[in-house]
Amino acid sequence: MKPFRPPGSKKRSNRQGEQPIKIALRHQVLARRLIALLAAFGATLVGAAAFAASPFYRIEIEAPSPLRDLLKTNLDLARYQSREDMNDDQLKFMVATASDQVTALVSTEGYFTPVTSITVSNDGDDAGNGVKLVKVIVDPGPRTIVSAVDLGVEGPVAEQDPQRVAAIRSGWSLPAGQPFRQQDWAAAKDQALQTLQKTRYAAARLLTSQARILADQQDAQLSAHYDSGPGFTLGELQISGLKRYPASIIRNVNPLTPGEPYSVERLLALQRQIQNTPYFNNVIVGIDDDPAHADRAPVKVQVSEFPAQRVRAGVGYSTDTGAQLEGRYSHYNVFDRAWTFDSQLKLEQKRQYGLLELGMPPDTKSFVNSVNLSRDRTTLEGVDLRSVRVGMKRARSRENYDTAYTLDYYSDQLQQENGATLPPDTITAPGVHHALVPGFSWARRDVDNPIFPRNGHLLSVQAGFAIKGLLTDQTFTRFTGRYRRYVPIAKRDLMIFRTELGAVFTKGSSSQVPASLLFRAGGGDSVRGYSYQSIGNEQNGIVYPDRYLVTASAEYQHWLNQQWGGAVFYDVGTAADSWSSRQLFTGIGFGVRWRSPVGVVNADLAYGVQKKQFRPHISLGIAF
């Protein structure tokens, strides 16, 4: 490949005697050109500054606040006052047409009889030197009010779903008695049409609409008539855009049933199910709304695929485990059969975690089967816990529910960070402990917004057991549950309640149960005001895990705007070997909330009542 050379340039001479002279001459020419450019640029800046300091005219607008903002944004006199090419003729033309412009603009807010006065004066000295001042005074007059609304809905919906027609009439957003605004009028018509189109009547349309304005009487009479068209049902999938992956991936996660009524929400459910798989970065789902083919209309799915391999990395910080560095490599088409391979490595100051996972594509029941291997080491509260886990999983993720069946083998070693022998009254005995645990987990999501929920609840439960002798040191049963409730208060306030329960049941001692299956409390998502996993079986300043866990929290949030808010909270909880030996720990505090693109970031300052200490809790991260 020849090296790139700018057009018109010539190849340098290879003769050594010519190079110094040519280089020196070239430098002199470049220096002269640079000086000329700088001089021209400086002159341009001086001229621009002089012009900016002396515009041709300036404008003042006197009108009620909302209308003043509207006129400043859209009136030609306001928009062009900084133009460099302005002259007297152009200014006279804009002044002559400004009254008509004002009438057209304020009529969109319901003011159809405004009175506008415009004056042009010299804002300079007595000799006439200076900037012209254009003053626009607007008296909008009385506002037009909606006096009557005539809504009509024709087509099969009138007989098949009269409740829908009633909902359109009762939900009309610009009723009689409200001020007329063009924007509200357009929004009301669109909302009624969307109510029709959202379920079953995909070809619904607006037949006629009219806003009859009696300007002298400040009266608006509205009329809108719709045709529902036939009821649609959904047919088979028509998939396009696939290159590497089989169509069975999409068909296997499809929640739709051929013949069911058309629904926008059901199509969105299919879209979300496809996007939950790791294969596609963009999904478009829709139907052909031709009324002639309303019965079993084909569902058209257009996808674009992720690259077969992805590498991601990130850095972050958490008050629980410290600074972190994370890397991840994924391959989504192993064996050219859409098997997925995922590897993760997370290095934190107090935790090191690695994962290898190989999964199959979804089967005909939407389940994904996978095998995994992970190693996790934490050094927290004087405890060095190392856990190796090998397992198999069969999991399915639906719109509101997640279900998983697991079989995991644990091999854990717990010791003091200084290597000293464990005290005799700790729950876990010295050495390596094993367990083969069949398990089941289930989660339900019922929130109004998956990223920024304001109403609804989240529930998850996990259960597992192990039998001594089957690759297990001690027979036990384990249960955990989490619940979170969101309760909106007014428009900007929110209450969040959460609780977590955990228990390990054994007939005898639990000292042979792998420590990673036991519990400690404390930290940002547990009891704030205490360091991460600092609540448990404390011996000589070292905190060991226990058999039982209970935490609860109540938090009140007030949002100042769409991005920033504040919170106050009360946390309580404990981890204990028995309920009779429990000691409850309480944390209170306040914090700042920020809605980041990926969720709410919490920055809290909490006071641990029992330990009489203040502790910050914050989670930050930057992915790249």
Tab-separated table of N, CA, C and O in Angstrom, residues 347-408:
chain	number	residue	atom	x	y	z
A	347	LEU	N	-12.532	-7.002	40.450
A	347	LEU	CA	-11.510	-6.833	41.488
A	347	LEU	C	-11.879	-5.606	42.314
A	347	LEU	O	-11.892	-4.475	41.816
A	348	GLU	N	-12.196	-5.849	43.594
A	348	GLU	CA	-12.512	-4.789	44.526
A	348	GLU	C	-11.554	-4.853	45.702
A	348	GLU	O	-10.887	-5.866	45.923
A	349	GLN	N	-11.509	-3.772	46.459
A	349	GLN	CA	-10.571	-3.745	47.583
A	349	GLN	C	-10.874	-4.837	48.600
A	349	GLN	O	-9.964	-5.413	49.191
A	350	LYS	N	-12.147	-5.125	48.803
A	350	LYS	CA	-12.524	-6.110	49.809
A	350	LYS	C	-13.184	-7.344	49.220
A	350	LYS	O	-13.665	-8.214	49.955
A	351	ARG	N	-13.192	-7.433	47.892
A	351	ARG	CA	-13.811	-8.589	47.254
A	351	ARG	C	-13.161	-8.828	45.904
A	351	ARG	O	-12.883	-7.896	45.153
A	352	GLN	N	-12.959	-10.110	45.562
A	352	GLN	CA	-12.477	-10.509	44.241
A	352	GLN	C	-13.400	-11.624	43.747
A	352	GLN	O	-13.633	-12.609	44.446
A	353	TYR	N	-13.921	-11.434	42.541
A	353	TYR	CA	-14.947	-12.349	42.042
A	353	TYR	C	-14.669	-12.683	40.583
A	353	TYR	O	-14.347	-11.802	39.771
A	354	GLY	N	-14.826	-13.960	40.232
A	354	GLY	CA	-14.676	-14.398	38.856
A	354	GLY	C	-15.762	-15.384	38.495
A	354	GLY	O	-16.205	-16.186	39.335
A	355	LEU	N	-16.197	-15.362	37.223
A	355	LEU	CA	-17.300	-16.222	36.772
A	355	LEU	C	-17.046	-16.700	35.358
A	355	LEU	O	-16.625	-15.923	34.493
A	356	LEU	N	-17.326	-17.978	35.126
A	356	LEU	CA	-17.376	-18.558	33.785
A	356	LEU	C	-18.734	-19.225	33.631
A	356	LEU	O	-19.162	-19.981	34.507
A	357	GLU	N	-19.414	-18.947	32.493
A	357	GLU	CA	-20.754	-19.504	32.304
A	357	GLU	C	-20.966	-19.845	30.840
A	357	GLU	O	-20.623	-19.068	29.944
A	358	LEU	N	-21.547	-21.014	30.603
A	358	LEU	CA	-21.879	-21.472	29.252
A	358	LEU	C	-23.362	-21.794	29.223
A	358	LEU	O	-23.845	-22.597	30.027
A	359	GLY	N	-24.091	-21.128	28.305
A	359	GLY	CA	-25.535	-21.303	28.258
A	359	GLY	C	-26.029	-21.659	26.867
A	359	GLY	O	-25.397	-21.345	25.859
A	360	MET	N	-27.186	-22.303	26.838
A	360	MET	CA	-27.841	-22.667	25.585
A	360	MET	C	-28.878	-21.602	25.234
A	360	MET	O	-29.306	-20.828	26.095
A	361	PRO	N	-29.324	-21.534	23.984
A	361	PRO	CA	-30.408	-20.611	23.642
A	361	PRO	C	-31.715	-21.058	24.282
A	361	PRO	O	-31.837	-22.203	24.732
A	362	PRO	N	-32.730	-20.198	24.350
A	362	PRO	CA	-34.007	-20.563	24.970
A	362	PRO	C	-34.642	-21.767	24.275
A	362	PRO	O	-34.613	-21.887	23.050
A	363	ASP	N	-35.226	-22.672	25.092
A	363	ASP	CA	-35.912	-23.822	24.516
A	363	ASP	C	-37.368	-23.471	24.224
A	363	ASP	O	-37.781	-22.316	24.336
A	364	THR	N	-38.173	-24.454	23.859
A	364	THR	CA	-39.546	-24.188	23.434
A	364	THR	C	-40.422	-23.663	24.562
A	364	THR	O	-41.508	-23.139	24.310
A	365	LYS	N	-39.982	-23.813	25.825
A	365	LYS	CA	-40.725	-23.271	26.960
A	365	LYS	C	-40.071	-22.005	27.524
A	365	LYS	O	-40.376	-21.589	28.643
A	366	SER	N	-39.170	-21.415	26.755
A	366	SER	CA	-38.472	-20.168	27.097
A	366	SER	C	-37.433	-20.340	28.195
A	366	SER	O	-36.906	-19.346	28.694
A	367	PHE	N	-37.115	-21.561	28.588
A	367	PHE	CA	-36.093	-21.782	29.600
A	367	PHE	C	-34.705	-21.771	28.964
A	367	PHE	O	-34.517	-22.260	27.846
A	368	VAL	N	-33.737	-21.216	29.702
A	368	VAL	CA	-32.341	-21.211	29.294
A	368	VAL	C	-31.581	-22.123	30.243
A	368	VAL	O	-31.609	-21.931	31.468
A	369	ASN	N	-30.906	-23.130	29.691
A	369	ASN	CA	-30.112	-24.061	30.490
A	369	ASN	C	-28.644	-23.649	30.421
A	369	ASN	O	-28.130	-23.316	29.347
A	370	SER	N	-27.964	-23.667	31.578
A	370	SER	CA	-26.581	-23.219	31.610
A	370	SER	C	-25.805	-23.937	32.702
A	370	SER	O	-26.392	-24.508	33.634
A	371	VAL	N	-24.477	-23.877	32.580
A	371	VAL	CA	-23.567	-24.365	33.622
A	371	VAL	C	-22.633	-23.212	33.971
A	371	VAL	O	-22.350	-22.349	33.133
A	372	ASN	N	-22.170	-23.189	35.231
A	372	ASN	CA	-21.349	-22.070	35.638
A	372	ASN	C	-20.315	-22.493	36.672
A	372	ASN	O	-20.498	-23.495	37.380
A	373	LEU	N	-19.263	-21.715	36.734
A	373	LEU	CA	-18.201	-21.893	37.717
A	373	LEU	C	-17.802	-20.514	38.206
A	373	LEU	O	-17.550	-19.609	37.409
A	374	SER	N	-17.763	-20.328	39.544
A	374	SER	CA	-17.397	-19.020	40.077
A	374	SER	C	-16.508	-19.184	41.302
A	374	SER	O	-16.549	-20.216	41.993
A	375	ARG	N	-15.708	-18.156	41.537
A	375	ARG	CA	-14.884	-18.096	42.739
A	375	ARG	C	-15.035	-16.705	43.326
A	375	ARG	O	-14.904	-15.698	42.630
A	376	ASP	N	-15.312	-16.656	44.630
A	376	ASP	CA	-15.588	-15.399	45.309
A	376	ASP	C	-14.773	-15.349	46.599
A	376	ASP	O	-14.804	-16.297	47.398
A	377	ARG	N	-14.034	-14.246	46.782
A	377	ARG	CA	-13.285	-14.064	48.014
A	377	ARG	C	-13.600	-12.692	48.585
A	377	ARG	O	-13.515	-11.690	47.890
A	378	THR	N	-13.976	-12.673	49.880
A	378	THR	CA	-14.221	-11.411	50.568
A	378	THR	C	-13.370	-11.344	51.827
A	378	THR	O	-13.148	-12.359	52.494
A	379	THR	N	-12.887	-10.148	52.117
A	379	THR	CA	-12.148	-9.896	53.354
A	379	THR	C	-12.856	-8.754	54.057
A	379	THR	O	-12.548	-7.580	53.832
A	380	LEU	N	-13.818	-9.114	54.914
A	380	LEU	CA	-14.684	-8.137	55.550
A	380	LEU	C	-14.764	-8.393	57.046
A	380	LEU	O	-14.950	-9.544	57.469
A	381	GLU	N	-14.643	-7.336	57.832
A	381	GLU	CA	-14.795	-7.401	59.282
A	381	GLU	C	-13.895	-8.466	59.912
A	381	GLU	O	-14.297	-9.194	60.819
A	382	GLY	N	-12.671	-8.581	59.381
A	382	GLY	CA	-11.703	-9.514	59.944
A	382	GLY	C	-11.848	-10.942	59.479
A	382	GLY	O	-11.096	-11.820	59.917
A	383	VAL	N	-12.791	-11.223	58.581
A	383	VAL	CA	-13.052	-12.577	58.095
A	383	VAL	C	-12.597	-12.706	56.653
A	383	VAL	O	-12.936	-11.875	55.803
A	384	ASP	N	-11.837	-13.740	56.380
A	384	ASP	CA	-11.403	-14.087	55.028
A	384	ASP	C	-12.236	-15.280	54.574
A	384	ASP	O	-12.051	-16.394	55.053
A	385	LEU	N	-13.172	-15.037	53.666
A	385	LEU	CA	-14.077	-16.089	53.198
A	385	LEU	C	-13.813	-16.353	51.724
A	385	LEU	O	-13.925	-15.453	50.890
A	386	ARG	N	-13.498	-17.611	51.418
A	386	ARG	CA	-13.230	-18.028	50.039
A	386	ARG	C	-14.244	-19.100	49.663
A	386	ARG	O	-14.375	-20.109	50.348
A	387	SER	N	-14.944	-18.851	48.546
A	387	SER	CA	-16.020	-19.752	48.142
A	387	SER	C	-15.883	-20.101	46.668
A	387	SER	O	-15.758	-19.213	45.817
A	388	VAL	N	-15.908	-21.401	46.388
A	388	VAL	CA	-15.929	-21.902	45.009
A	388	VAL	C	-17.295	-22.538	44.782
A	388	VAL	O	-17.795	-23.293	45.623
A	389	ARG	N	-17.887	-22.225	43.636
A	389	ARG	CA	-19.243	-22.697	43.348
A	389	ARG	C	-19.311	-23.226	41.924
A	389	ARG	O	-18.894	-22.560	40.971
A	390	VAL	N	-19.821	-24.451	41.792
A	390	VAL	CA	-20.032	-25.071	40.482
A	390	VAL	C	-21.503	-25.429	40.393
A	390	VAL	O	-22.061	-26.023	41.339
A	391	GLY	N	-22.159	-25.062	39.297
A	391	GLY	CA	-23.590	-25.300	39.271
A	391	GLY	C	-24.193	-25.421	37.895
A	391	GLY	O	-23.552	-25.157	36.872
A	392	MET	N	-25.450	-25.833	37.900
A	392	MET	CA	-26.291	-25.896	36.709
A	392	MET	C	-27.560	-25.107	37.000
A	392	MET	O	-28.045	-25.079	38.141
A	393	LYS	N	-28.090	-24.467	35.956
A	393	LYS	CA	-29.277	-23.639	36.146
A	393	LYS	C	-30.228	-23.817	34.966
A	393	LYS	O	-29.796	-23.910	33.816
A	394	ARG	N	-31.507	-23.845	35.305
A	394	ARG	CA	-32.560	-23.810	34.297
A	394	ARG	C	-33.474	-22.639	34.652
A	394	ARG	O	-34.187	-22.684	35.665
A	395	ALA	N	-33.427	-21.563	33.847
A	395	ALA	CA	-34.081	-20.314	34.231
A	395	ALA	C	-34.930	-19.765	33.091
A	395	ALA	O	-34.621	-19.942	31.910
A	396	ARG	N	-35.995	-19.105	33.502
A	396	ARG	CA	-36.879	-18.450	32.537
A	396	ARG	C	-37.265	-17.074	33.061
A	396	ARG	O	-37.628	-16.917	34.226
A	397	SER	N	-37.192	-16.073	32.182
A	397	SER	CA	-37.545	-14.699	32.543
A	397	SER	C	-38.730	-14.271	31.694
A	397	SER	O	-38.640	-14.215	30.466
A	398	ARG	N	-39.832	-14.003	32.367
A	398	ARG	CA	-41.030	-13.530	31.691
A	398	ARG	C	-41.239	-12.044	31.969
A	398	ARG	O	-40.435	-11.405	32.635
A	399	GLU	N	-42.354	-11.510	31.483
A	399	GLU	CA	-42.611	-10.085	31.614
A	399	GLU	C	-42.575	-9.626	33.060
A	399	GLU	O	-41.946	-8.635	33.396
A	400	ASN	N	-43.233	-10.346	33.940
A	400	ASN	CA	-43.304	-9.936	35.340
A	400	ASN	C	-42.765	-10.989	36.300
A	400	ASN	O	-42.749	-10.743	37.510
A	401	TYR	N	-42.347	-12.131	35.793
A	401	TYR	CA	-41.920	-13.218	36.666
A	401	TYR	C	-40.597	-13.807	36.191
A	401	TYR	O	-40.355	-13.931	34.983
A	402	ASP	N	-39.765	-14.189	37.141
A	402	ASP	CA	-38.541	-14.949	36.875
A	402	ASP	C	-38.608	-16.235	37.678
A	402	ASP	O	-38.990	-16.227	38.858
A	403	THR	N	-38.210	-17.340	37.035
A	403	THR	CA	-38.203	-18.636	37.699
A	403	THR	C	-36.883	-19.323	37.393
A	403	THR	O	-36.393	-19.259	36.259
A	404	ALA	N	-36.301	-19.976	38.388
A	404	ALA	CA	-35.021	-20.669	38.177
A	404	ALA	C	-34.963	-21.927	39.053
A	404	ALA	O	-35.379	-21.903	40.223
A	405	TYR	N	-34.458	-23.011	38.455
A	405	TYR	CA	-34.142	-24.242	39.178
A	405	TYR	C	-32.632	-24.416	39.117
A	405	TYR	O	-32.030	-24.300	38.029
A	406	THR	N	-32.007	-24.664	40.244
A	406	THR	CA	-30.552	-24.712	40.296
A	406	THR	C	-30.069	-25.970	41.016
A	406	THR	O	-30.775	-26.554	41.839
A	407	LEU	N	-28.854	-26.345	40.705
A	407	LEU	CA	-28.132	-27.390	41.438
A	407	LEU	C	-26.701	-26.895	41.575
A	407	LEU	O	-25.965	-26.835	40.594
A	408	ASP	N	-26.321	-26.534	42.800
A	408	ASP	CA	-25.030	-25.900	43.044
A	408	ASP	C	-24.227	-26.689	44.067
A	408	ASP	O	-24.775	-27.174	45.074
